[in-house]
Coordinates of C-alpha atoms in Angstrom, one line a residue:
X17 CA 0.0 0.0 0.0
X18 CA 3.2 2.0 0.1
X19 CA 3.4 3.1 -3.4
X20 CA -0.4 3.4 -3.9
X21 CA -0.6 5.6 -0.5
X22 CA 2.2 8.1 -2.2
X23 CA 0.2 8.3 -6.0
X24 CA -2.7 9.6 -4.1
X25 CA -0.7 12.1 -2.1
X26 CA 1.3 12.4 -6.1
X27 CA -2.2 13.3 -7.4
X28 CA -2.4 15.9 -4.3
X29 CA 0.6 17.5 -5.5
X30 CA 0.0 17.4 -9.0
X31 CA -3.0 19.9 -8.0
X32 CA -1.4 21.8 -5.8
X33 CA 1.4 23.1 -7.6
X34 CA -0.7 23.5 -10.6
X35 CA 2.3 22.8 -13.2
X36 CA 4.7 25.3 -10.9
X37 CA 5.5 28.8 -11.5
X38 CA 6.5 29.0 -15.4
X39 CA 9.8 31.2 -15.1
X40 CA 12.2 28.1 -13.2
X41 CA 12.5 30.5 -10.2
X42 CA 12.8 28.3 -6.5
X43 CA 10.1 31.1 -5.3
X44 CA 7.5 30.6 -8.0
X45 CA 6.4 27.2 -6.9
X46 CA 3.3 28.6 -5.0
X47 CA 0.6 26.0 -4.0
X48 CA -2.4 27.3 -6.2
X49 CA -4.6 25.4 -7.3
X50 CA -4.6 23.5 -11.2
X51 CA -8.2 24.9 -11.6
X52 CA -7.0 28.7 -11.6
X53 CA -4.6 27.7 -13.7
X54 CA -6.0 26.0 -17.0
X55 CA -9.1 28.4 -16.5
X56 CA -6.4 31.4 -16.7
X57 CA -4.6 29.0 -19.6
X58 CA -8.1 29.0 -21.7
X59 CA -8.4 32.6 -21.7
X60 CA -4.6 32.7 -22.9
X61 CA -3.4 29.7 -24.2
X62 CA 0.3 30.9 -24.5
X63 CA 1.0 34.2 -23.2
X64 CA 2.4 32.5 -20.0
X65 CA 4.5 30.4 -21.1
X66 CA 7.2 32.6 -21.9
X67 CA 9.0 35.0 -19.0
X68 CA 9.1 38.4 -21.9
X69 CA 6.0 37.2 -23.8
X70 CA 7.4 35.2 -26.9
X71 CA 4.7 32.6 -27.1
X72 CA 1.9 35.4 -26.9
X73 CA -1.0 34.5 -29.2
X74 CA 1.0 31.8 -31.1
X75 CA -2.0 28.9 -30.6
X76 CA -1.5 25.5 -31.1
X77 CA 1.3 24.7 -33.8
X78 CA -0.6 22.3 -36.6
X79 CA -0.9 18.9 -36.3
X80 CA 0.1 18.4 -39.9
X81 CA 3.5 18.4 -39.4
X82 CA 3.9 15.8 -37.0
X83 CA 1.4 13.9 -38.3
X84 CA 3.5 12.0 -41.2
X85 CA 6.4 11.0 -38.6
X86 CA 3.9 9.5 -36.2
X87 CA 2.3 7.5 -39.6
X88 CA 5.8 5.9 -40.6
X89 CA 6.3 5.6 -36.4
X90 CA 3.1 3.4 -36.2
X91 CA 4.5 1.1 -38.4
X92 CA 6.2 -0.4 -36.0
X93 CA 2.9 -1.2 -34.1
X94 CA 1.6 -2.6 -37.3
X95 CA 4.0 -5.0 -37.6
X96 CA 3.9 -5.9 -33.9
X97 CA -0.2 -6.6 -34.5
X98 CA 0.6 -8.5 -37.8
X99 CA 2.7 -10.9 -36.0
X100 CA 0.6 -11.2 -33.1
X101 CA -2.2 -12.5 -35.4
X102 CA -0.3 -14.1 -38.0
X103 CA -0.2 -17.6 -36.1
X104 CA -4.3 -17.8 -35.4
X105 CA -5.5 -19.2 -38.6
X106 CA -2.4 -20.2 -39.7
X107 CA -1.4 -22.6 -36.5
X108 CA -3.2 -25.5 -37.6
X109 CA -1.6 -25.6 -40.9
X110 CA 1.8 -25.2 -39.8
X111 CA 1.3 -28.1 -36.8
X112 CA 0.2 -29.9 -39.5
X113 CA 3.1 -28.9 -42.3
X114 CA 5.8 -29.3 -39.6
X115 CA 4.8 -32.7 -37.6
X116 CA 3.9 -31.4 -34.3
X117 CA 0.2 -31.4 -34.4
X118 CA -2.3 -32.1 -31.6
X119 CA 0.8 -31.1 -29.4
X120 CA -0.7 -28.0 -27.5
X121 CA 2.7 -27.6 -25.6
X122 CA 4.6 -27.3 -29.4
X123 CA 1.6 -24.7 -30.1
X124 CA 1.9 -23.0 -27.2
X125 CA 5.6 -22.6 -28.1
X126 CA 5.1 -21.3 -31.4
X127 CA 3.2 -18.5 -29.5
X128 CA 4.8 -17.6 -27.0
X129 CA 9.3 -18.3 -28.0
X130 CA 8.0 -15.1 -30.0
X131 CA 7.0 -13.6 -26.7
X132 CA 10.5 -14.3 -24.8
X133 CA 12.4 -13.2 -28.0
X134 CA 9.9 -9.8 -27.3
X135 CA 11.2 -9.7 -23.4
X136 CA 15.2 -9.7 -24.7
X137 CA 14.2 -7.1 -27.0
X138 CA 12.5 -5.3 -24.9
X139 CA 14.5 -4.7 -22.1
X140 CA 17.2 -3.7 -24.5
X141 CA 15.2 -1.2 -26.3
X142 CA 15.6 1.8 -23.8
X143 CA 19.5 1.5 -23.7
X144 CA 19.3 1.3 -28.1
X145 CA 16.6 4.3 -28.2
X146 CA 19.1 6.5 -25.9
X147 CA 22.3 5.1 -27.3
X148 CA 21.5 5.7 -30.9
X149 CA 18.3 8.0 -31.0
X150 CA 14.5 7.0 -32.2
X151 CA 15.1 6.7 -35.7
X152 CA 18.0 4.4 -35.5
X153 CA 16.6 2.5 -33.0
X154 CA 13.3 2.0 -35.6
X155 CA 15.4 1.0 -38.5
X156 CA 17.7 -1.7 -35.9
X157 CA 14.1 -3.2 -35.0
X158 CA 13.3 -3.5 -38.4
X159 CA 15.9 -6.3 -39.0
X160 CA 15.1 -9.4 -36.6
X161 CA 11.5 -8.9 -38.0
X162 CA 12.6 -9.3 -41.7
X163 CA 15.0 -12.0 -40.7
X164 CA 12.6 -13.6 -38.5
X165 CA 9.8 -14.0 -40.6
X166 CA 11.8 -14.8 -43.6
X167 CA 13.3 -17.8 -41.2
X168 CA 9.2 -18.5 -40.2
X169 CA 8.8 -18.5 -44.0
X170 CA 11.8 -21.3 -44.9
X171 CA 11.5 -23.6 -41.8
X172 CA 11.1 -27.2 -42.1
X173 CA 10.4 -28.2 -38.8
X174 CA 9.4 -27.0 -35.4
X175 CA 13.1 -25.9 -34.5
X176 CA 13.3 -24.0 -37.6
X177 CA 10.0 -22.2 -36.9
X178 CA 10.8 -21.5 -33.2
X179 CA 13.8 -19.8 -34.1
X180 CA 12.5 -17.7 -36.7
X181 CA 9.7 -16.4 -34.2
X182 CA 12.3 -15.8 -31.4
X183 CA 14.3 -13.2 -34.1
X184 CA 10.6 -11.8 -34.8
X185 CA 9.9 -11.7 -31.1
X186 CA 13.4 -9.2 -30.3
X187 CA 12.4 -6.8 -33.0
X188 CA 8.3 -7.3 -31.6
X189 CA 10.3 -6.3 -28.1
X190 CA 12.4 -3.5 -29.2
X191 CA 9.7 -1.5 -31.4
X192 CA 6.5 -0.6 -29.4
X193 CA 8.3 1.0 -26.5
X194 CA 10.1 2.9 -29.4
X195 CA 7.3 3.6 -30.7
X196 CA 5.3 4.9 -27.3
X197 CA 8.5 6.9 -26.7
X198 CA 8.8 9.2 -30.1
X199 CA 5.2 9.8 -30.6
X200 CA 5.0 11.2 -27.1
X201 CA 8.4 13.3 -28.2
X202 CA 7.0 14.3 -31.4
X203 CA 3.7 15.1 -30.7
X204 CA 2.1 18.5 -30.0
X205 CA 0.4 18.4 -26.2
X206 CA -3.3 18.9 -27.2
X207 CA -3.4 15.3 -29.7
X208 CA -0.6 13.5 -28.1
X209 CA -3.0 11.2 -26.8
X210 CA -5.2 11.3 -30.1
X211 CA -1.6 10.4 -32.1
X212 CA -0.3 7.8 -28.6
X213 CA -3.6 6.2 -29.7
X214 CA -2.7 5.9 -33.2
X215 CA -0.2 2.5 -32.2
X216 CA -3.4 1.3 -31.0
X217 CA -5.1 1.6 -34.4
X218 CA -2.2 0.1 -36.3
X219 CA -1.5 -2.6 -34.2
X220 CA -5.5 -3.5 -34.4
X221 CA -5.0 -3.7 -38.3
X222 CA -1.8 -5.6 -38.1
X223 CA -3.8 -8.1 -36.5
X224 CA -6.7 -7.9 -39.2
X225 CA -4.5 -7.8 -41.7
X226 CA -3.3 -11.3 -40.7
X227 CA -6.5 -12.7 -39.9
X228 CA -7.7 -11.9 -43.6
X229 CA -4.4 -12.9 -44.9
X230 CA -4.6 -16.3 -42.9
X231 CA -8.3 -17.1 -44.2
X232 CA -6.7 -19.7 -47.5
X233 CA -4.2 -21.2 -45.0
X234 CA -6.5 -24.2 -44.2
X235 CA -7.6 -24.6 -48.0
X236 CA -4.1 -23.9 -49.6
X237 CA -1.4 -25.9 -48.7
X238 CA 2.1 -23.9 -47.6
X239 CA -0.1 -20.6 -47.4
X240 CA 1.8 -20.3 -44.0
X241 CA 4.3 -18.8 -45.3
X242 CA 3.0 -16.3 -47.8
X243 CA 1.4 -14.8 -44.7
X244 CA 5.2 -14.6 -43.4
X245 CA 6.7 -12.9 -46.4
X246 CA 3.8 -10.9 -46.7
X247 CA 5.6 -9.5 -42.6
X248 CA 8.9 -8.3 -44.8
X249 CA 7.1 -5.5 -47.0
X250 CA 6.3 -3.2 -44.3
X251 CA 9.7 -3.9 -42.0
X252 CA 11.5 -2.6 -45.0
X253 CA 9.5 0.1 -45.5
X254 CA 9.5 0.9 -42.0
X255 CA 13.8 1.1 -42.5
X256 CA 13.3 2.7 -45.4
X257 CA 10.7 5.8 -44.8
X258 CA 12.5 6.4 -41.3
X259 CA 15.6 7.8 -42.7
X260 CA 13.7 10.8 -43.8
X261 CA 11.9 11.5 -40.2
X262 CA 12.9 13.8 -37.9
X263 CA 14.7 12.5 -34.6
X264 CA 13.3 13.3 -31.2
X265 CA 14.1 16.7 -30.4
X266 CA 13.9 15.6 -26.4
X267 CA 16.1 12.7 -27.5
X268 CA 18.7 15.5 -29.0
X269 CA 18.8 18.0 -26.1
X270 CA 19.6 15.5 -23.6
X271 CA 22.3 14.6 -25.8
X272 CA 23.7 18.4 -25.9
X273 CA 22.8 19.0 -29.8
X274 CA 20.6 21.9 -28.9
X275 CA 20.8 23.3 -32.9
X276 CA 20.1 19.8 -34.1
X277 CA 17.0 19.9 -31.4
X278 CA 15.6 23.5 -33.1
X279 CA 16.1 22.4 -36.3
X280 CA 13.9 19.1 -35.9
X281 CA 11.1 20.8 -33.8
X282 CA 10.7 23.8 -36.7
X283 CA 10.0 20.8 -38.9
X284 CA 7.6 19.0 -36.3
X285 CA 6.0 21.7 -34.9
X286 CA 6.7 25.4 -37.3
X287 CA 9.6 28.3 -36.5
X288 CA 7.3 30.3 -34.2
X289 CA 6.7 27.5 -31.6
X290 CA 10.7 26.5 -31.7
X291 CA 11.8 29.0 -28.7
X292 CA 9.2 28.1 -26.5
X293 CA 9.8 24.5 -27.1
X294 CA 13.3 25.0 -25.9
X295 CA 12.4 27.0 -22.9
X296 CA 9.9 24.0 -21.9
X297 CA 12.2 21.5 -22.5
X298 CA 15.4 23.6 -20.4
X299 CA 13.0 23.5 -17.5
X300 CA 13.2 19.6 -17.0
X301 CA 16.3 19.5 -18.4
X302 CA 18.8 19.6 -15.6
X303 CA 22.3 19.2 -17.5
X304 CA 22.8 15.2 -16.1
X305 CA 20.7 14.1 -19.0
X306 CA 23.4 12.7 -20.8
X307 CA 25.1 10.3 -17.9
X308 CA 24.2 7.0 -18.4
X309 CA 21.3 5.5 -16.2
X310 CA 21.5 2.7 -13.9
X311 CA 18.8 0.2 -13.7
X312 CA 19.1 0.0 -10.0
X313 CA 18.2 4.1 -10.6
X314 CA 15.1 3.0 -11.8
X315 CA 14.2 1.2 -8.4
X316 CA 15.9 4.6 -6.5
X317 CA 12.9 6.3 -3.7
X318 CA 12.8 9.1 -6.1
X319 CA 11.4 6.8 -9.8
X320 CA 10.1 3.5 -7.5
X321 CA 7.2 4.3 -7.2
X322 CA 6.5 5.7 -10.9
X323 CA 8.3 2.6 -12.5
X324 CA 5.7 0.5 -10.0
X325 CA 2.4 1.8 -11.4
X326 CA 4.0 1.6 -14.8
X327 CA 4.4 -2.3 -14.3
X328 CA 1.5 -2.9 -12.3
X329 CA -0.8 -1.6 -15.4
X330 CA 0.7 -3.3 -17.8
X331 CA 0.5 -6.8 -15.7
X332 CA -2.6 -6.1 -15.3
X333 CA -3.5 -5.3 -18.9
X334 CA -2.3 -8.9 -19.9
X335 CA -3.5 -10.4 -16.5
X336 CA -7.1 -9.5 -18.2
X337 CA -7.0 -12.1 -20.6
X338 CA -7.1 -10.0 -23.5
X339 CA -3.9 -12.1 -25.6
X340 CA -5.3 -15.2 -24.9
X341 CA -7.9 -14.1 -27.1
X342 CA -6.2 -12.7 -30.1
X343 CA -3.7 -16.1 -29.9
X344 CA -6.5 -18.3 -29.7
X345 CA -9.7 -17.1 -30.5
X346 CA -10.3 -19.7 -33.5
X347 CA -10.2 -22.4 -31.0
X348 CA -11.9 -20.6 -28.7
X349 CA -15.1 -20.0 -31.4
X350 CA -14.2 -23.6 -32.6
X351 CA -15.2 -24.5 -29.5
X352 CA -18.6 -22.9 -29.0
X353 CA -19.1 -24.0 -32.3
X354 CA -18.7 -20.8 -34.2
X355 CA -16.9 -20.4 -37.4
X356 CA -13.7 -19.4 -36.7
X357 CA -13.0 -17.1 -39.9
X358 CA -16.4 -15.1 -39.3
X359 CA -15.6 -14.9 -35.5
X360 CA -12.3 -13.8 -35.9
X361 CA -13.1 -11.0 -38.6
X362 CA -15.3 -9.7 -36.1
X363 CA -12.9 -9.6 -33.5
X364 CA -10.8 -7.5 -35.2
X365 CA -14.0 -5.3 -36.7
X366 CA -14.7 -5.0 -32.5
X367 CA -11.1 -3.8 -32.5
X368 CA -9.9 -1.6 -34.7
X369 CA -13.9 0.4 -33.8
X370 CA -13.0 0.5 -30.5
X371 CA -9.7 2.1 -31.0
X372 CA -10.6 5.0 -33.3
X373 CA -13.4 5.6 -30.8
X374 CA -10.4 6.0 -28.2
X375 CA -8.4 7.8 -30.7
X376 CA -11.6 10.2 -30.5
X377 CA -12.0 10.4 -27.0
X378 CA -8.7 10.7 -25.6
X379 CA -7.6 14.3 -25.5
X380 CA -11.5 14.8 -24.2
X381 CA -12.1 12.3 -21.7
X382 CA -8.7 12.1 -20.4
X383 CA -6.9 8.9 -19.7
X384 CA -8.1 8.1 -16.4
X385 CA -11.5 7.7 -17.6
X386 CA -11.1 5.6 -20.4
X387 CA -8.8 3.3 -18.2
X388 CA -11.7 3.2 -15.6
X389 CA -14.8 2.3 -18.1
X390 CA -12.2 -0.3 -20.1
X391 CA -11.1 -2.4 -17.1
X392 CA -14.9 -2.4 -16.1
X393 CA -16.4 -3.4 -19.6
X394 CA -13.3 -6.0 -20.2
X395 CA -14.5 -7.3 -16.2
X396 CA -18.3 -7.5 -17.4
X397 CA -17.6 -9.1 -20.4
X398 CA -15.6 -11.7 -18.4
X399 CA -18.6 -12.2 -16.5
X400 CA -20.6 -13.1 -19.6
X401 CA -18.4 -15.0 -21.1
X402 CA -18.1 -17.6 -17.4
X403 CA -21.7 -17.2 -17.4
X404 CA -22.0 -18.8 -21.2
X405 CA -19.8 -21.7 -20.0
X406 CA -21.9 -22.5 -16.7
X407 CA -23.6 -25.6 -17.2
X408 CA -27.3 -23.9 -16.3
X409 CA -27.1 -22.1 -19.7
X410 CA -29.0 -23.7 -22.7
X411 CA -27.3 -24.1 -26.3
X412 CA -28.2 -21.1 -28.3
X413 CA -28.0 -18.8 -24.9
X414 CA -24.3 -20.1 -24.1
X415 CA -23.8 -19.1 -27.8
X416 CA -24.8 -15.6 -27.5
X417 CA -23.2 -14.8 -24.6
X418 CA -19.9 -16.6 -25.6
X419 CA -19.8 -14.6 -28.8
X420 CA -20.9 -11.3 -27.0
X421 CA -18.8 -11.5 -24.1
X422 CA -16.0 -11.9 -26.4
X423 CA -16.7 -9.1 -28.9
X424 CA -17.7 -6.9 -25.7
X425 CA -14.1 -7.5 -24.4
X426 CA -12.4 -6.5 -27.6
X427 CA -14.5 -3.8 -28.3
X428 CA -13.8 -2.3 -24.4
X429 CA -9.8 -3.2 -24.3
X430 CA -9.7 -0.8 -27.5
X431 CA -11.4 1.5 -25.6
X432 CA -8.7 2.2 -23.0
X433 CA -6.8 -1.1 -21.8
X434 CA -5.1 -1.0 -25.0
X435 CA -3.9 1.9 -25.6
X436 CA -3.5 4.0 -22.6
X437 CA -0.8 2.5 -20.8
X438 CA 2.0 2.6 -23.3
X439 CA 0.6 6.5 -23.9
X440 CA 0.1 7.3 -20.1
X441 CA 3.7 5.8 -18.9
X442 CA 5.7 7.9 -22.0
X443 CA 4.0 10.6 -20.9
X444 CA 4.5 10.6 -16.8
X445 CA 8.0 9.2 -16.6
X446 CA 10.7 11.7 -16.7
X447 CA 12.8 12.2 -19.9
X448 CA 16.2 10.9 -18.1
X449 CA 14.4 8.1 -17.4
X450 CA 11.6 7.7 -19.7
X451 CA 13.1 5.0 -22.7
X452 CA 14.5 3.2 -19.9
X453 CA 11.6 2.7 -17.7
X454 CA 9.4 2.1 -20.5
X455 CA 11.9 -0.7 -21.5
X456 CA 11.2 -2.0 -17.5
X457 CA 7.4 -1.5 -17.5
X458 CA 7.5 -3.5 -21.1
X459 CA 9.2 -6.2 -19.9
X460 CA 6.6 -7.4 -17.2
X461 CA 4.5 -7.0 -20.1
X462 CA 5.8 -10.1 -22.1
X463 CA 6.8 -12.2 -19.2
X464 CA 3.3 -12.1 -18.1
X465 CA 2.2 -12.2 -21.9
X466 CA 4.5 -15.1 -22.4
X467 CA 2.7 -17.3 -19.7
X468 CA -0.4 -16.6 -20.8
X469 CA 0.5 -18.1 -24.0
X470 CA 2.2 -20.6 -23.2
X471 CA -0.1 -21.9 -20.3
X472 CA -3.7 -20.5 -21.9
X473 CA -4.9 -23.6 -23.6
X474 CA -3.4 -26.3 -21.3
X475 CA -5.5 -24.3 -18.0
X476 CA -9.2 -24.1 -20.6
X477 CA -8.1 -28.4 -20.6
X478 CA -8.0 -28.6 -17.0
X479 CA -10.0 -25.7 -15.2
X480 CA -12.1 -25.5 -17.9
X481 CA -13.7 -22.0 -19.6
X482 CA -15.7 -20.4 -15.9
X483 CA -13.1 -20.9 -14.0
X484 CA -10.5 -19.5 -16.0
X485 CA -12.6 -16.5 -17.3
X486 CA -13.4 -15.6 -13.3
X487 CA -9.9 -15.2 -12.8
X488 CA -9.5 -13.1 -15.7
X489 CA -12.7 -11.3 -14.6
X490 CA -11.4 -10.5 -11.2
X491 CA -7.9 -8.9 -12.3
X492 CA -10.4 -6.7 -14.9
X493 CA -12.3 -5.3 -11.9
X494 CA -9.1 -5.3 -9.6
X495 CA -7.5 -3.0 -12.2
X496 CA -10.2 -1.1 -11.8
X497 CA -9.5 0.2 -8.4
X498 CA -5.7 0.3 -8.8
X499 CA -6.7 3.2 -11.6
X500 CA -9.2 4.7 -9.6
X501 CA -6.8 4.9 -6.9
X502 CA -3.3 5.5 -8.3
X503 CA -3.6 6.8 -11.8
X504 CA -3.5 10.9 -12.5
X505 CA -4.4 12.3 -15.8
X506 CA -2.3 14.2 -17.9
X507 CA -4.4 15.0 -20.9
X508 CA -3.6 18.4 -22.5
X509 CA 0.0 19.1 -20.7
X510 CA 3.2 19.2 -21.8
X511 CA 6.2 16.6 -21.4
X512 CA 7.8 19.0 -19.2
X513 CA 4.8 20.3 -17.3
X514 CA 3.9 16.6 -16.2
X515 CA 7.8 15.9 -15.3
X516 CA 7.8 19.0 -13.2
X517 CA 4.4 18.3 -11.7
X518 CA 5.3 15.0 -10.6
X519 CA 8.8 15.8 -9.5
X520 CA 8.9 14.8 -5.4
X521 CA 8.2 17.9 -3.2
X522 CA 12.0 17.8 -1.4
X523 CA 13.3 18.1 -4.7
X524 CA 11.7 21.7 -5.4
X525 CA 14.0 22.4 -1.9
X526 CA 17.2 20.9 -3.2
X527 CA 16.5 23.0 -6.3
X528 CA 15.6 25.9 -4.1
X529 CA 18.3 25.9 -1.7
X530 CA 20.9 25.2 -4.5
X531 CA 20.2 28.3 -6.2
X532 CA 20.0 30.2 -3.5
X533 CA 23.5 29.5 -2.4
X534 CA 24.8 29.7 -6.3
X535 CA 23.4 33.4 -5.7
X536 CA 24.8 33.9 -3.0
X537 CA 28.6 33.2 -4.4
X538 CA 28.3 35.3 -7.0

């Protein structure tokens, strides 16, 4: 209860400072209240921002300019769905191809060895993006997945096809943190969470691209691996396309290449909104930005309990059951006795709707919201679907509420389960931290995401479908009062404005006191 006691004092804090005084000085930090402050910040949207006026009347910068780098960005997230999918109609035909059908451990491995190749990748991925910037890191990701997949394609037996998925799994691991990170980085404020939304979106028709792409697998012998090659075109487009994107401009000014910085944000955000951009970032930018950081940092007093949250959603997110349902919903509806090509189309339908509604909603709602009504729909729908499986239920009724529950779950994980916690974390960790704590918070991501996998269809043999969908049902409504309790929303500020919000009280002392006594030598 520690760390869940101190985000509720956090979310104290967060109003009471009201994003600080704007002009860095140790006596600005007055305890006013966040209300004053975004009424007085409708009235003028910029004039406070700058100490002599600068941003005065500039408005928002357009969304236009960002918008392509965030496309060629979401790639990445594409790719990540595509692979997530590609094995649901195909699995039966490969078993079958490569001798290891009617094993459900061999299946389960073809799952999930794609899952621990995504934890290695992962937890590598914050030391690549701040070793060797966004872009590079995108184009490095790029490879595994065209050598994986090209392996998936060629393998003639089970040890060739594990291998291939592991090399897909690192660059499965290494991208979507990448990808959380820059669009945060690259995004104006007010639609960062409209653009943080957009992985969402492409990873929904990665997925639905593989399930359509799958549908001739069990008619067409070796159709496998077209849907593997088919992987390959957009990995080397994403290598290709990001070598004309800007880099991170946060990436670049914790590096010390201020000029490089300017230049990328005039292309990302216009000329008149570049000196205020560098003002905002100087403010969380304390000159230590380019030391290397430790990952026993990252369990320090001062990020604990920000890198705990982090994780905890994310466990949750997968402890819902929501990948246990794109990795095996045609035996799933195969067992309910639905056709699994119509079932799965409308999984992915109940998807990809879901997430342009979030995409909608996002920067008007808020994240906290959406996060409360998805964990509460994904915990009803749970309910429905254990309800269908009770022996009490007659045929056609189990039917309908089997196929609901599951297209209710979708449809609500799109909502706000899916894509707020990637968004959220890039947005509340600070930037000395933030590639490397998303690397962490990713990374109890697949190891619970692996077991899921790998365990899913041997626990629906032997506790059978109510029990199991209970448990899932219970962490659903169990994530539903950490968020209530522990999560603070952050729709419509800054990257800077949230870091110096949610910096710990003492430090505004250390600050405080250090300047003073720099004053008072010179």
């Amino acid at each position: 209860m520690l760390a869940v006691d101190y985000f509720v004092n956090l979310k104290t804090n967060f109003n009471r400072f009201g994003m600080r005084g704007r002009h860095g000085d140790a006596s600005m930090y007055k305890r006013g209240s966040s209300k004053d402050y975004f009424d007085a910040n409708e009235k003028d949207e910029s004039s406070t921002w700058m100490p002599n006026g600068l941003g005065k009347d500039m408005g928002n910068p357009s969304w236009r300019r960002s918008l392509p780098h965030v496309l060629v960005a979401t790639i990445s997230s594409f790719l990540f769905g595509y692979h997530l999918g590609v094995v649901n109609e195909t699995l039966d035909s490969i078993s079958l191809d490569l001798g290891f059908s009617g094993s459900t451990m061999a299946e389960g491995l073809v799952v999930s060895i794609c899952l621990g190749g995504a934890f290695v990748g992962c937890m590598f991925s914050g030391w690549i993006a701040d070793g060797i910037g966004r872009r590079r890191a995108f184009q490095l990701c790029a490879l595994p997945l065209i050598i994986g997949a090209s392996m998936s394609a060629i393998a003639k037996n089970l040890w060739g096809m594990l291998l291939g998925r592991l090399f897909v799994g690192i660059g499965m691991g290494i991208g979507p943190p990448v990808a959380a990170l820059y669009v945060a980085e690259v995004s104006p404020a007010y639609v960062r969470g409209a653009y943080g939304s957009s992985t969402q979106i492409a990873t929904c028709l990665g997925i639905l691209l593989a399930l359509f792409v799958g549908l001739p697998a069990k008619e067409t012998v070796g159709w496998w691996r077209i849907c593997f090659w088919v992987s390959t075109i957009p990995a080397a487009l994403l290598a290709v396309f990001m070598e004309f994107c800007a880099e991170s401009p946060q990436w670049l000014f914790k590096r010390g290449r201020g000029a490089e910085a300017e230049v990328e944000l005039e292309k990302l955000l216009g000329n008149l909104h570049v000196k205020h951009s560098v003002a905002e970032m100087s403010k969380s930018e304390r000159g230590d930005e380019a030391d290397s950081v430790r990952f026993s940092e990252l369990l320090s007093a001062r990020h604990f309990q920000v890198v705990f949250i982090g994780s905890t959603l994310f466990a949750l997110q997968q402890l819902s059951g929501i990948n246990a349902v794109f990795y095996f919903s045609s035996t799933v509806f195969k067992n309910a006795g639905v056709p699994s090509d119509s079932g799965n189309i409308c999984v992915g339908i109940a998807n990809i709707a879901g997430s342009i509604i979030a995409t909608l909603l996002m920067d008007k709602l808020g994240r906290k919201v959406l996060l409360l009504g998805s964990f509460f729909g994904m915990g009803v729908a749970m309910a429905l679907q254990a309800t269908a499986a009770a022996s009490f239920v007659s045929g056609s009724g189990a039917l309908f509420l089997s196929l609901g529950g599951m297209l209710l779950f979708v449809l609500t994980f799109s909502l706000g389960a899916g894509p707020v916690p990637s968004l959220l974390l890039s947005e509340i960790f600070p930037s000395r931290i933030r590639a490397k704590a998303m690397a962490v918070c990713m990374g109890v991501h697949w190891v619970i995401n692996f077991f899921v996998g790998l365990f899913f269809l041997r626990l629906l043999e032997q506790l059978g479908p109510q029990i199991l969908y209970t448990i899932f049902g219970f962490f659903c409504f169990l994530a539903v009062i950490f968020v209530k309790r522990s999560v603070m929303e952050t729709k419509g500020k800054t990257l800077q404005e949230i870091e110096v919000a949610l910096l710990p009280p003492h430090y505004y002392l250390e600050e405080g006191n250090m300047k003073s006594k720099l004053e008072n030598l010179s």
